[in-house]
Amino acid sequence: MLTARCFDSKGNAGPPVSHTYIQLASNARKFSSNLPVVVIENLRGGGIPADPHRDAYMAIYEPGEDGRTKLTNEPALDTRIGIKIRGSSSLNRAKKAFAVEARDGYGEDKDIAPLGLPEDSDWILYAPYNFDRALIRNALVYELSNHVGRYAVRSRFCEVFVNTYGGSLNYSDYVGVYVFMEKISRNKDRVNVTRISADDNT
């Protein structure tokens, strides 16, 4: 990751600007999918912890004109993030779920709109595993709920790579099919309720 700041003629600093480049091994250059692909680059940080969020980078690739997603194409979205393992009883599963916070150059929350979903900073990479071997149970019920007019988290299927120890991204960093979905939160595009205060006691 390269980070720089620009200065005006009076020496005033502008916001930091970052660019991250992912080096692809030959097997990753050949990879393609009919699903979007999410790449998490942990900046040689080692294993992702359960707490707190660790600094990382996320790139999301979407299918091109041929209907295939390739890592050699430009990402549709890329951003700094904070990431941690999500869950309690699922912490020791081989396939980890992740909580993701999009961040700006100052490390503050930043709203993004990945995969056509409404803007927000908080997202979940849900890992269907032993209780959902079909990989679709939660996503199907959420989608049905939204179709009948009852809010449920919106979701998109994707394939995920997580590079935790640096070096070229390769197929050994592939962790499977995930569900990229909204985190439940109070928001006009999520759970649209008014914040209550200590005075709301009737």
Coordinates of C-alpha atoms in Angstrom, one line a residue:
M1 CA 0.0 0.0 0.0
L2 CA 1.4 3.4 -1.0
T3 CA 0.1 6.5 0.9
A4 CA 0.9 10.1 0.1
R5 CA -0.4 13.6 1.0
C6 CA -0.6 16.5 -1.4
F7 CA 0.2 20.1 -0.3
D8 CA -1.0 23.4 -1.8
S9 CA 1.2 26.4 -2.5
K10 CA 0.8 27.6 1.1
G11 CA 1.9 24.3 2.5
N12 CA -1.5 23.2 3.7
A13 CA -1.9 19.4 3.7
G14 CA -4.7 17.8 1.7
P15 CA -6.3 14.4 2.6
P16 CA -4.1 11.3 2.4
V17 CA -4.3 9.4 -0.8
S18 CA -3.6 5.6 -0.9
H19 CA -3.2 3.1 -3.7
T20 CA -2.8 -0.6 -3.1
Y21 CA -1.6 -3.1 -5.7
I22 CA -2.1 -6.8 -5.5
Q23 CA 0.6 -9.1 -6.9
L24 CA -1.0 -12.2 -8.5
A25 CA 0.6 -15.6 -8.7
S26 CA 0.1 -17.4 -12.0
N27 CA -2.7 -19.6 -10.7
A28 CA -4.6 -16.5 -9.4
R29 CA -4.1 -14.8 -12.8
K30 CA -5.9 -17.7 -14.4
F31 CA -8.8 -17.8 -11.9
S32 CA -12.3 -16.7 -13.0
S33 CA -15.8 -17.0 -11.6
N34 CA -19.4 -16.2 -12.5
L35 CA -19.7 -14.6 -9.1
P36 CA -18.2 -11.4 -7.8
V37 CA -14.8 -12.0 -6.1
V38 CA -13.7 -10.3 -2.8
V39 CA -10.0 -10.1 -2.1
I40 CA -8.8 -9.3 1.5
E41 CA -5.2 -8.3 1.8
N42 CA -4.1 -8.3 5.4
L43 CA -0.9 -6.4 4.8
R44 CA 1.2 -9.2 6.3
G45 CA -0.6 -8.8 9.5
G46 CA -0.9 -12.6 10.1
G47 CA -4.1 -14.3 11.2
I48 CA -7.2 -12.2 11.5
P49 CA -8.2 -11.8 15.2
A50 CA -11.6 -12.1 16.8
D51 CA -11.1 -8.7 18.3
P52 CA -10.2 -5.9 17.7
H53 CA -10.5 -4.9 14.0
R54 CA -7.2 -5.2 12.2
D55 CA -6.2 -2.8 9.4
A56 CA -6.5 -4.4 5.9
Y57 CA -7.5 -3.7 2.3
M58 CA -10.5 -5.0 0.4
A59 CA -11.0 -5.2 -3.4
I60 CA -14.2 -6.3 -5.0
Y61 CA -14.2 -7.6 -8.6
E62 CA -17.4 -8.0 -10.6
P63 CA -18.2 -10.0 -13.8
G64 CA -17.2 -8.4 -17.0
E65 CA -18.9 -8.3 -20.4
D66 CA -18.3 -12.1 -20.8
G67 CA -20.0 -12.8 -17.5
R68 CA -16.8 -13.9 -15.8
T69 CA -14.9 -12.2 -12.9
K70 CA -11.2 -12.1 -13.4
L71 CA -8.6 -10.8 -10.9
T72 CA -6.6 -9.4 -13.8
N73 CA -9.4 -6.8 -14.4
E74 CA -9.7 -3.5 -12.4
P75 CA -11.7 -3.9 -9.2
A76 CA -15.2 -2.3 -9.1
L77 CA -14.5 -1.1 -5.6
D78 CA -11.4 -1.0 -3.4
T79 CA -11.0 0.5 0.1
R80 CA -9.1 0.4 3.3
I81 CA -11.0 -1.7 5.9
G82 CA -10.9 -2.9 9.5
I83 CA -11.6 -6.6 9.7
K84 CA -12.1 -9.2 12.5
I85 CA -13.5 -12.7 12.8
R86 CA -17.3 -12.6 13.5
G87 CA -19.2 -15.0 15.7
S88 CA -18.7 -16.9 18.9
S89 CA -19.7 -20.6 18.5
S90 CA -18.3 -20.4 15.0
L91 CA -14.9 -19.0 15.9
N92 CA -13.1 -22.4 15.6
R93 CA -14.6 -23.4 12.3
A94 CA -12.2 -23.9 9.4
K95 CA -14.2 -21.4 7.4
K96 CA -14.3 -18.0 9.2
A97 CA -17.0 -15.4 9.0
F98 CA -15.8 -11.7 9.0
A99 CA -17.0 -8.3 10.1
V100 CA -15.8 -5.6 7.8
E101 CA -15.7 -1.8 8.4
A102 CA -14.9 0.4 5.4
R103 CA -12.4 3.2 6.3
D104 CA -11.1 6.4 4.8
G105 CA -7.5 7.6 4.7
Y106 CA -7.7 8.8 8.3
G107 CA -8.9 5.4 9.6
E108 CA -12.5 6.7 10.1
D109 CA -15.7 4.9 9.0
K110 CA -16.5 5.5 5.3
D111 CA -19.7 4.6 3.5
I112 CA -19.4 2.4 0.4
A113 CA -21.9 0.8 -1.9
P114 CA -20.6 -2.6 -2.8
L115 CA -22.3 -4.9 -5.3
G116 CA -25.2 -2.6 -5.8
L117 CA -26.2 -2.4 -2.2
P118 CA -27.1 0.8 -0.4
E119 CA -24.3 2.8 1.2
D120 CA -23.0 2.0 4.7
S121 CA -19.6 1.4 6.4
D122 CA -20.4 -1.9 8.1
W123 CA -20.6 -5.2 6.3
I124 CA -20.5 -8.9 6.9
L125 CA -18.8 -11.7 5.0
Y126 CA -21.0 -14.6 6.2
A127 CA -19.4 -18.1 5.9
P128 CA -22.0 -20.8 5.2
Y129 CA -20.5 -24.0 6.6
N130 CA -21.7 -27.1 8.5
F131 CA -25.2 -25.8 9.3
D132 CA -25.7 -24.6 5.7
R133 CA -24.0 -27.0 3.3
A134 CA -26.3 -25.8 0.5
L135 CA -24.8 -22.3 1.1
I136 CA -28.1 -20.6 0.4
R137 CA -30.4 -21.0 3.4
N138 CA -30.0 -17.6 5.1
A139 CA -29.7 -15.7 1.8
L140 CA -32.9 -17.4 0.4
V141 CA -35.0 -16.5 3.5
Y142 CA -33.7 -12.9 3.6
E143 CA -34.5 -12.5 -0.1
L144 CA -38.0 -13.9 0.3
S145 CA -38.6 -11.6 3.3
N146 CA -37.6 -8.5 1.2
H147 CA -39.9 -9.7 -1.7
V148 CA -42.9 -9.7 0.6
G149 CA -42.1 -6.2 1.9
R150 CA -40.5 -7.1 5.3
Y151 CA -36.9 -5.9 5.7
A152 CA -34.2 -8.4 6.0
V153 CA -30.5 -7.9 5.3
R154 CA -29.7 -7.7 1.6
S155 CA -27.0 -10.1 0.4
R156 CA -24.9 -11.1 -2.6
F157 CA -23.0 -14.3 -3.2
C158 CA -19.3 -14.0 -3.8
E159 CA -16.0 -16.0 -3.7
V160 CA -13.3 -14.8 -1.3
F161 CA -9.5 -14.8 -1.1
V162 CA -7.8 -13.8 2.1
N163 CA -4.0 -13.2 2.0
T164 CA -2.9 -13.0 5.6
Y165 CA 0.9 -13.4 5.4
G166 CA 1.9 -11.4 2.4
G167 CA 3.5 -12.4 -0.9
S168 CA 1.7 -13.0 -4.1
L169 CA -2.0 -13.7 -4.0
N170 CA -2.4 -17.3 -5.0
Y171 CA -5.0 -20.1 -5.0
S172 CA -4.0 -21.3 -1.5
D173 CA -5.5 -18.0 -0.3
Y174 CA -8.9 -19.0 -1.6
V175 CA -11.4 -19.5 1.3
G176 CA -14.6 -20.4 -0.6
V177 CA -18.1 -19.1 -1.4
Y178 CA -19.4 -16.5 1.0
V179 CA -22.4 -14.3 1.4
F180 CA -21.6 -10.5 1.4
M181 CA -24.4 -8.9 3.4
E182 CA -25.5 -5.9 5.4
K183 CA -24.9 -5.7 9.1
I184 CA -28.2 -4.9 11.0
S185 CA -28.0 -1.3 12.0
R186 CA -30.2 1.7 12.4
N187 CA -30.2 3.5 9.0
K188 CA -32.7 4.9 6.6
D189 CA -31.7 2.1 4.1
R190 CA -31.5 -0.7 6.8
V191 CA -33.6 -0.6 10.0
N192 CA -35.3 2.7 9.6
V193 CA -36.2 3.6 13.2
T194 CA -35.5 6.8 15.2
R195 CA -32.8 6.8 17.8
I196 CA -34.3 6.9 21.3
S197 CA -33.0 8.8 24.3
A198 CA -33.2 8.5 28.0
D199 CA -36.2 10.7 27.9
D200 CA -38.2 8.2 25.8
N201 CA -39.8 6.4 28.7
T202 CA -43.5 6.2 27.9

